[in-house]
Coordinates of C-alpha atoms in Angstrom, one line a residue:
X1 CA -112.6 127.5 112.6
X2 CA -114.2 125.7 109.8
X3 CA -116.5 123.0 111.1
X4 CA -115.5 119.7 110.1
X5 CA -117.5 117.1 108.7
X6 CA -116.2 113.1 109.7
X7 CA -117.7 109.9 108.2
X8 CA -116.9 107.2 110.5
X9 CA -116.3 103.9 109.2
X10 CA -116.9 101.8 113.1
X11 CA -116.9 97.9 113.2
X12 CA -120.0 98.0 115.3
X13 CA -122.6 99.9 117.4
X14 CA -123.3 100.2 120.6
X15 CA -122.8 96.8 121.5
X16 CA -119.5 96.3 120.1
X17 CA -116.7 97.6 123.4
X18 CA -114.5 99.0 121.0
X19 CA -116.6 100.7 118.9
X20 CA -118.7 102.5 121.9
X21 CA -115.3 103.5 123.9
X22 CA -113.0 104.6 121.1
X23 CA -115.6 106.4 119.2
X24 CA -119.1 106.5 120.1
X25 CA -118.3 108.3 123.7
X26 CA -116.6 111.1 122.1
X27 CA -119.0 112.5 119.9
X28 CA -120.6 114.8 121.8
X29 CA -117.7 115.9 123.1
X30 CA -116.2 116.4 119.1
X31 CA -119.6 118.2 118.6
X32 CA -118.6 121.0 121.0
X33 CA -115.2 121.1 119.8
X34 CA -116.4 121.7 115.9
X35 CA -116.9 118.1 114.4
X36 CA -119.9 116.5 113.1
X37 CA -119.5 112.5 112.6
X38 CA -121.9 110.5 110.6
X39 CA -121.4 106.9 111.8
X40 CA -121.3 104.0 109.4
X41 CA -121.3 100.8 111.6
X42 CA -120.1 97.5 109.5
X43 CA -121.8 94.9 111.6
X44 CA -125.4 95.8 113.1
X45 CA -126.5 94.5 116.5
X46 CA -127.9 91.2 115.2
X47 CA -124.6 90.0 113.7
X48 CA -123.2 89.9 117.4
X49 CA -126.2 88.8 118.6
X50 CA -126.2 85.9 116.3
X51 CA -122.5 85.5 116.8
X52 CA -122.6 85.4 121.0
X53 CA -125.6 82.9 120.2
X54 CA -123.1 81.0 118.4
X55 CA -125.5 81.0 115.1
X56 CA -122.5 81.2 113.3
X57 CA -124.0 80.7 109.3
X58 CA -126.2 83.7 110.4
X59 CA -123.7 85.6 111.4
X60 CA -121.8 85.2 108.4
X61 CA -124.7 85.8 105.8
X62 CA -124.7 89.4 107.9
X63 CA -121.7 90.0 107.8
X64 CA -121.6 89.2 104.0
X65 CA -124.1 91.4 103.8
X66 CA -122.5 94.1 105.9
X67 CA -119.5 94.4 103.5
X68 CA -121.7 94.5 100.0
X69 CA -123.1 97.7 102.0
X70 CA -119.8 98.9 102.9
X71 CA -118.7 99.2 99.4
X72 CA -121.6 101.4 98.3
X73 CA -120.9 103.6 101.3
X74 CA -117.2 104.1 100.6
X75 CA -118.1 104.6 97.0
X76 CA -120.7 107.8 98.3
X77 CA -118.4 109.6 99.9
X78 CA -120.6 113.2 99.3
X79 CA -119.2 116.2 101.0
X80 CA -117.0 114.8 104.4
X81 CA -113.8 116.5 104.7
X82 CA -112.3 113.5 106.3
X83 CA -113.0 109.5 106.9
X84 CA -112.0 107.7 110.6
X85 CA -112.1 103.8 110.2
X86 CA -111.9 101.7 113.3
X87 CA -109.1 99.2 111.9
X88 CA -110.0 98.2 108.3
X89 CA -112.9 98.9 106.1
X90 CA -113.5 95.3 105.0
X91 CA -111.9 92.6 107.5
X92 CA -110.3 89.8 105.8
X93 CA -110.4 91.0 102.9
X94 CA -107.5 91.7 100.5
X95 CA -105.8 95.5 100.4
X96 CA -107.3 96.4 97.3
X97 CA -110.7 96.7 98.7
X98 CA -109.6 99.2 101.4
X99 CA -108.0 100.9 98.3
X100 CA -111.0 102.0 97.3
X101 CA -110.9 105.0 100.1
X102 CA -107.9 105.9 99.1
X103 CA -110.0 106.7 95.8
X104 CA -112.8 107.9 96.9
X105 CA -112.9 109.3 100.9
X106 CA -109.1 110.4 101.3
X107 CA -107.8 111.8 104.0
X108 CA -108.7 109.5 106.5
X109 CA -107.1 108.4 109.8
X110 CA -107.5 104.8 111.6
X111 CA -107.2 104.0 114.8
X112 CA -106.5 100.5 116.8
X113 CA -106.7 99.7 120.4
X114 CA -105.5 95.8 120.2
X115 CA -103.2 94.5 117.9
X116 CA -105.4 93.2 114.9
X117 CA -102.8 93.1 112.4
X118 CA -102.1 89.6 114.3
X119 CA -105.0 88.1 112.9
X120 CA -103.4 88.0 110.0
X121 CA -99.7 88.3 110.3
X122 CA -99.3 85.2 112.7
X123 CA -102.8 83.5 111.5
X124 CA -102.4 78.9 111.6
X125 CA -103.8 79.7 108.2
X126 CA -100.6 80.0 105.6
X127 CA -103.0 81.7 103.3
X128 CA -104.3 84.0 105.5
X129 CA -100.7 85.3 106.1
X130 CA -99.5 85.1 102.5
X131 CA -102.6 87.5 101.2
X132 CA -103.3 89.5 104.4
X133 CA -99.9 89.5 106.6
X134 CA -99.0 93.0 105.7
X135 CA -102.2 94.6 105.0
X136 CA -103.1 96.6 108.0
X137 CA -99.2 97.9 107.3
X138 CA -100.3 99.3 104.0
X139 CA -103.8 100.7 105.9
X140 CA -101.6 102.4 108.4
X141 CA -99.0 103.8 105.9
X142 CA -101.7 105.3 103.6
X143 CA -103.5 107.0 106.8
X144 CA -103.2 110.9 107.3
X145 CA -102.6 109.6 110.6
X146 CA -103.0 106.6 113.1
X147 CA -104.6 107.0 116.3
X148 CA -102.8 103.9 118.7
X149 CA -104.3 103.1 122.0
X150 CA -101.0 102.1 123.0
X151 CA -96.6 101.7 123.1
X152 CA -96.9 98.5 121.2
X153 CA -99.9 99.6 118.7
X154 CA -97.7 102.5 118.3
X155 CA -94.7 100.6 117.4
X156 CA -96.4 99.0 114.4
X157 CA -97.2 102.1 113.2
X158 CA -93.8 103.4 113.0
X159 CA -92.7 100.6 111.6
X160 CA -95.2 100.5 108.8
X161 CA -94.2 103.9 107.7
X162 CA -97.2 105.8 109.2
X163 CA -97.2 109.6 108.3
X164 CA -98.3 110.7 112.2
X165 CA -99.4 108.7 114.6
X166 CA -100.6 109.4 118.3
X167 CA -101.3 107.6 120.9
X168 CA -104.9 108.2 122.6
X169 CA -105.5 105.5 125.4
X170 CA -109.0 103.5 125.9
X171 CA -110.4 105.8 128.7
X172 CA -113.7 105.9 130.4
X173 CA -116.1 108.6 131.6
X174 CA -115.1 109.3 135.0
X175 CA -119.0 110.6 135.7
X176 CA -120.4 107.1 135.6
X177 CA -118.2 105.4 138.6
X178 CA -118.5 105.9 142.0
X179 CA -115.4 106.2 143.8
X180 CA -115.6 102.8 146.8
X181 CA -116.0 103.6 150.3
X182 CA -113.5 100.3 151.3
X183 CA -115.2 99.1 154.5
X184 CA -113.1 97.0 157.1
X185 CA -115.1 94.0 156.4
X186 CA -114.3 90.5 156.9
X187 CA -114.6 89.1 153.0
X188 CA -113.0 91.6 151.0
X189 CA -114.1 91.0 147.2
X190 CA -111.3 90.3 144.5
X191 CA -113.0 91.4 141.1
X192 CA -112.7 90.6 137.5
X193 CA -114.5 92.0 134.8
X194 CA -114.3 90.7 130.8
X195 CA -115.7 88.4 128.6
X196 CA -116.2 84.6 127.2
X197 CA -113.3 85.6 124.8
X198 CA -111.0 87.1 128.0
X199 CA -111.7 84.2 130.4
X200 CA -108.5 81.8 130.3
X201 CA -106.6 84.6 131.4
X202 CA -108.5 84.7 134.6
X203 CA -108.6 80.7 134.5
X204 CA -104.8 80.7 134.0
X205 CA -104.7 82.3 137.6
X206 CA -107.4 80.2 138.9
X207 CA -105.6 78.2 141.3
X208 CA -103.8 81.5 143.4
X209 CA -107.0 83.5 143.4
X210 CA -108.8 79.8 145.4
X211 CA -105.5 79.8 147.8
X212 CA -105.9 83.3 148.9
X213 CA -109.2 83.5 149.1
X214 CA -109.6 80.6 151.1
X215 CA -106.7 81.4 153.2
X216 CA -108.5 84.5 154.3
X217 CA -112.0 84.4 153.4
X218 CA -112.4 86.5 150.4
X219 CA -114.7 86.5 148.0
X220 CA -114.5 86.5 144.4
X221 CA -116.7 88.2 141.6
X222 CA -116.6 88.1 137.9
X223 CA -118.3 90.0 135.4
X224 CA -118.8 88.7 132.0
X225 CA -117.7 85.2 131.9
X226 CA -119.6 81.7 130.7
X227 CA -122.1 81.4 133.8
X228 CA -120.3 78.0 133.6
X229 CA -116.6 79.4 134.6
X230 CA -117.8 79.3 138.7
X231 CA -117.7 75.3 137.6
X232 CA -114.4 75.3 137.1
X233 CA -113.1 77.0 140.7
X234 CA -112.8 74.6 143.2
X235 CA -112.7 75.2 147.0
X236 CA -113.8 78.6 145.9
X237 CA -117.4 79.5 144.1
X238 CA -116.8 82.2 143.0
X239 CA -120.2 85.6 142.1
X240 CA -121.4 85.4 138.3
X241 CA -122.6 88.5 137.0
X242 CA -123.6 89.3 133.6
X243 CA -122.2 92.1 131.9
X244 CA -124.4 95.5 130.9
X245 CA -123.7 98.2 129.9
X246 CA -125.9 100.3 132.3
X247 CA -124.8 98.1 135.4
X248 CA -120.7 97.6 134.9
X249 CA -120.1 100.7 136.7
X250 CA -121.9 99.7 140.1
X251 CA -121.0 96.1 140.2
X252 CA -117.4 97.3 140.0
X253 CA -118.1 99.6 142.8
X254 CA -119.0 96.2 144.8
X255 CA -115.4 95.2 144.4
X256 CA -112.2 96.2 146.7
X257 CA -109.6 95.0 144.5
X258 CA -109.3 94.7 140.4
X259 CA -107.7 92.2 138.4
X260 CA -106.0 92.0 134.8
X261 CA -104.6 89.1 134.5
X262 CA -102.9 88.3 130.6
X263 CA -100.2 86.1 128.8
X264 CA -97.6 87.6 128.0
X265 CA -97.6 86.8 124.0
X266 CA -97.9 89.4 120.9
X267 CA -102.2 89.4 120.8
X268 CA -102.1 90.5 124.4
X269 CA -99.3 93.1 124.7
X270 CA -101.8 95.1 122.0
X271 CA -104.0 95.3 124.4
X272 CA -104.8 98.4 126.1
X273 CA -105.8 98.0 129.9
X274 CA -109.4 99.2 130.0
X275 CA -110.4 96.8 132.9
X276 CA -107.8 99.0 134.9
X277 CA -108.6 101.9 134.1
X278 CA -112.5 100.8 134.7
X279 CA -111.6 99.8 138.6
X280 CA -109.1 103.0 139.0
X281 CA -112.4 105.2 138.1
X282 CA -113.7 103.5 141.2
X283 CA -110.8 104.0 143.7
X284 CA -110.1 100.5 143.9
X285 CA -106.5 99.3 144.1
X286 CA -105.5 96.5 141.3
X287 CA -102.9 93.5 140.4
X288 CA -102.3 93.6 137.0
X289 CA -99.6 91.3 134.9
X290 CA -96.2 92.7 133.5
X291 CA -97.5 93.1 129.9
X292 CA -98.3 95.9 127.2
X293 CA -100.3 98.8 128.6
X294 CA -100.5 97.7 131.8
X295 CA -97.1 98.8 132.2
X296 CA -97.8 102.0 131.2
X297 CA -101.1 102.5 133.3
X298 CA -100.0 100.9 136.8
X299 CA -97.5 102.5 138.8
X300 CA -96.1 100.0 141.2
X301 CA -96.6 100.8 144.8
X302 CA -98.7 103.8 144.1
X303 CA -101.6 103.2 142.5
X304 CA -101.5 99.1 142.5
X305 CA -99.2 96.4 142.1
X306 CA -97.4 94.8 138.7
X307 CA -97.5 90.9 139.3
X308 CA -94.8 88.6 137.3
X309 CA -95.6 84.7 138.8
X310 CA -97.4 83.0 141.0
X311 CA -95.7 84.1 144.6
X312 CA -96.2 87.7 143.2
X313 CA -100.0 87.3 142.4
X314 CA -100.3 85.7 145.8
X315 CA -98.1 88.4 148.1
X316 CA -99.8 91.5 146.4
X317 CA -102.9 90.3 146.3
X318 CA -102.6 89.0 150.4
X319 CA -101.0 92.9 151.1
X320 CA -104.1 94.1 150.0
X321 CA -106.5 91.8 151.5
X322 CA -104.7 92.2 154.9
X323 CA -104.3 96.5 154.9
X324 CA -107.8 98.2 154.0
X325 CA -105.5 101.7 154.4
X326 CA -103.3 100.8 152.2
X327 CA -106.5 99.6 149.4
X328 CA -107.5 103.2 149.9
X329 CA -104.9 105.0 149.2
X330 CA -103.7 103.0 146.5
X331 CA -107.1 102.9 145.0
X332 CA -107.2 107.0 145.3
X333 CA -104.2 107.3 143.4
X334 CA -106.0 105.3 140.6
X335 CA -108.6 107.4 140.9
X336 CA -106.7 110.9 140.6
X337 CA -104.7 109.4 137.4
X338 CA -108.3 108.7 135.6
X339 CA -109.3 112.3 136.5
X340 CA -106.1 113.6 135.5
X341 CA -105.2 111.7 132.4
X342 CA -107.3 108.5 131.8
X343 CA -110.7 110.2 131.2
X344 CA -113.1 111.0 128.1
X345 CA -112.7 114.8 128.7
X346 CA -109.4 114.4 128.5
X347 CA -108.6 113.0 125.6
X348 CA -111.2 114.2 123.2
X349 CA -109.6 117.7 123.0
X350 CA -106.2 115.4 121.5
X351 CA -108.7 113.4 119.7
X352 CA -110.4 116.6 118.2
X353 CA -107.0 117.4 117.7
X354 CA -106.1 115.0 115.1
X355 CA -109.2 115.0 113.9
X356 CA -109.3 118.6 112.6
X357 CA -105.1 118.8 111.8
X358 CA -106.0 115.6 109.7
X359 CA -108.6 116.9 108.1
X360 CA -106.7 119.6 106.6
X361 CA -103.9 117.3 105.3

């Protein structure tokens, strides 16, 4: 087979989460398989290091920056066979400008793994949704296919009169997390891992995750948050970590149970459970909310337990505390669906898949 020759047109670089897991991870892996991908990042590290510093007129300047060189890259297409955009080419910027691949690096394919087109589509701003509401729909309809990390990203697709579209879930490399030996100790550790931007989902279940863990002296730790969040628990302080790339793995391996705690609203159900699949990759049992992927990735009983409401956040959550065997065997279950299904190996022989099948459209 021909080898094939991808530009890809990422948001970010290493930094950026979605960048690095739906792209970034698999390209040695879509080297073996007979794909070579030159990577075009939008934003460098510096705009969302300015950005998370909240130097917000230097983040835009870079990020004006970023798109005048985006242009000239899209307009230097040379001798790729196919183009693989993380989303859009030029965010918040009209249609026309991403129709400038359709001139000059067709085919390509795009792929999504939360529900951007709500940025614009249900934006405050009436402009916003006037010039932008249906543009990710025209993306996805002009795409040789779209690559959906989810039901619901899926659904759009169809919807916007996408040509093929697969679903390829956010997975991790199974190598990198140790599976947890759950000891019978006396302060199990509820865990949470995310961001400043994730944060009032966890804060929306603040008051449970106090009552249970000072109802049987657990302990709680979050990775990610403000350092400021353990302010706003009360009878409860709960472990601040800071993220890292290099250290996620084995602070999650401190943990005995996982949490995903979301809304249930349109921005969320695009969402596409990577914090479960993270703790499932280190045989810990989780209590995740009724919503989007979660759905899909939890199996209730078996490898965790679906919470809807207060009472059922508090019961699951106490069933685990209280039965180390049953953390176990739940949290082995988790970890046999990562190996089976939710893992980088995996899924880069579908992604190469696509890749190569699109590249001959």
């Amino acid at each position: 087979m021909k080898r094939l020759s991808v530009l890809l047109f990422s948001r970010y670089s290493r930094l950026g989460p979605s960048t690095r897991l739906r792209s970034l991870q698999y390209l040695p892996l879509l080297r073996e398989r007979g794909i070579d991908v030159e990577v075009h990042a939008l934003f460098p590290d510096a705009y969302l290091e300015n950005l998370y510093g909240n130097h917000t007129a230097a983040a835009r300047c870079i990020a004006w920056q970023s798109c005048a060189r985006r242009v000239v890259q899209t307009l230097r297409r040379g001798t790729h066979d196919l183009a693989w955009i993380e989303g859009e080419l030029f965010p918040y910027l009209p249609y026309w400008m991403e129709s400038l691949l359709a001139r000059s690096a067709r085919p390509y394919v795009v792929d999504y793994d939360d529900a951007l087109f709500h940025k614009y589509d249900l934006s405050s701003r009436p402009l916003v949704r006037r010039l932008l509401g249906r543009k990710i729909d025209r993306v996805m309809r002009g795409a040789a296919c779209v690559i959906a990390g989810n039901r619901y990203l899926a659904a759009r697709a169809e919807r916007a009169g996408a040509a093929r579209i697969e679903i390829i879930p956010t997975v991790v490399d199974e190598r990198r997390y140790a599976v947890v030996d759950h000891a019978d100790t006396e302060a199990p550790v509820i865990g949470w891992i995310g961001s400043p931007a994730t944060e009032e989902y966890l804060l929306d279940n603040r008051e449970v995750l106090e009552q249970v863990c000072a109802r049987h002296d657990a302990r709680l730790l979050l990775v990610g948050p403000r350092t400021e969040v353990a302010g706003e628990f009360g009878s409860v302080v709960p472990e601040v970590a800071r993220w890292s790339e290099d250290s996620e793995a084995a602070t999650i391996a401190r943990m005995d149970i996982g949490i995903m705690p979301l809304r249930d609203g349109p921005w969320e159900r695009g969402k596409c459970g990577y914090k479960i699949i993270q703790y499932m990759a280190c045989g810990l049992p989780v209590v995740a909310s009724t919503v989007g992927a979660n759905l899909d990735i939890v199996r209730h009983g078996e490898n965790g337990f679906l919470a809807d409401g207060t009472a059922a956040w508090r019961d699951d959550l106490e069933q685990l505390i209280r039965n180390r065997a049953l953390r176990t065997r739940m949290g082995l279950a988790g970890r046999a669906r990562v190996m089976h299904e939710y893992n980088v190996g995996v899924q880069a022989s579908r992604l190469a898949d696509v890749l190569h099948g699109a590249g001959r459209h």
